[in-house]
Coordinates of C-alpha atoms in Angstrom, one line a residue:
M1 CA 56.5 -79.9 110.9
G2 CA 57.0 -76.6 112.8
S3 CA 55.6 -73.6 111.0
K4 CA 57.2 -70.6 113.1
G5 CA 60.7 -69.5 113.8
A6 CA 63.2 -67.9 111.2
A7 CA 63.9 -68.8 108.0
V8 CA 67.4 -70.2 106.7
Q9 CA 69.3 -71.3 103.9
S10 CA 71.0 -74.4 104.8
S11 CA 74.5 -75.3 102.9
Q12 CA 73.1 -77.9 101.0
G13 CA 70.8 -75.1 99.0
D14 CA 67.4 -77.4 99.4
N15 CA 64.7 -76.0 100.9
E16 CA 66.2 -72.8 101.7
N17 CA 63.3 -70.6 102.9
E18 CA 62.2 -73.6 105.5
P19 CA 62.1 -72.4 108.9
L20 CA 64.5 -73.7 112.0
W21 CA 62.6 -76.5 114.0
D22 CA 62.1 -76.6 117.8
A23 CA 62.9 -79.5 119.5
R24 CA 59.3 -80.9 119.3
D25 CA 59.3 -80.8 115.6
V26 CA 62.7 -82.9 115.6
A27 CA 61.0 -85.2 118.0
G28 CA 58.1 -85.8 115.6
F29 CA 60.1 -85.8 112.8
L30 CA 62.6 -88.7 114.2
K31 CA 60.0 -90.7 116.3
V32 CA 61.9 -90.1 119.6
S33 CA 60.9 -88.0 122.8
R34 CA 61.6 -84.4 123.7
S35 CA 64.0 -85.8 126.3
W36 CA 66.2 -87.7 123.5
V37 CA 66.5 -84.8 121.5
Y38 CA 67.8 -82.5 124.7
S39 CA 70.1 -85.1 125.8
H40 CA 71.8 -85.8 122.2
T41 CA 72.1 -82.0 121.4
E42 CA 73.6 -81.5 124.7
D43 CA 76.6 -84.5 123.9
G44 CA 77.0 -83.1 120.4
T45 CA 75.3 -85.9 118.2
L46 CA 72.4 -84.3 117.3
P47 CA 73.3 -81.3 115.3
S48 CA 71.5 -77.9 116.3
V49 CA 72.1 -73.7 116.8
R50 CA 71.9 -72.2 119.5
I51 CA 70.2 -68.5 119.6
G52 CA 70.0 -66.8 122.7
G53 CA 69.1 -69.5 125.1
L54 CA 67.3 -71.7 122.7
R55 CA 68.3 -74.3 120.9
R56 CA 66.8 -74.9 116.9
F57 CA 67.4 -77.1 114.5
I58 CA 68.1 -76.7 110.7
P59 CA 65.8 -79.2 109.3
A60 CA 68.1 -80.1 106.5
H61 CA 70.9 -81.2 108.7
I62 CA 68.0 -83.2 110.7
R63 CA 67.6 -85.0 107.6
S64 CA 71.0 -85.8 106.8
F65 CA 71.3 -87.0 110.7
A66 CA 68.3 -89.2 109.8
R67 CA 70.0 -90.4 106.9
R68 CA 73.5 -90.9 109.3
E69 CA 75.4 -88.5 106.7
S70 CA 77.9 -85.7 107.5
V71 CA 76.5 -82.9 108.8
P72 CA 78.3 -78.9 108.4
A73 CA 79.4 -77.9 111.7
S74 CA 77.1 -75.2 112.6

């Protein structure tokens, strides 16, 4: 997935130097459109963090979302 962006330590402690994902990375991982990612981010069902005017995604949280596990609040 994305090779750019800030590294983040997940609350689960795995992949702590993994860069944040953007909507394109999430869409590719989940096999959905970017518009689906933006829609579900806006309605709060897809976990994300806001950095300035941008939305970024913690990979471990997206993996948990895909497994339908609870995701820590960001």
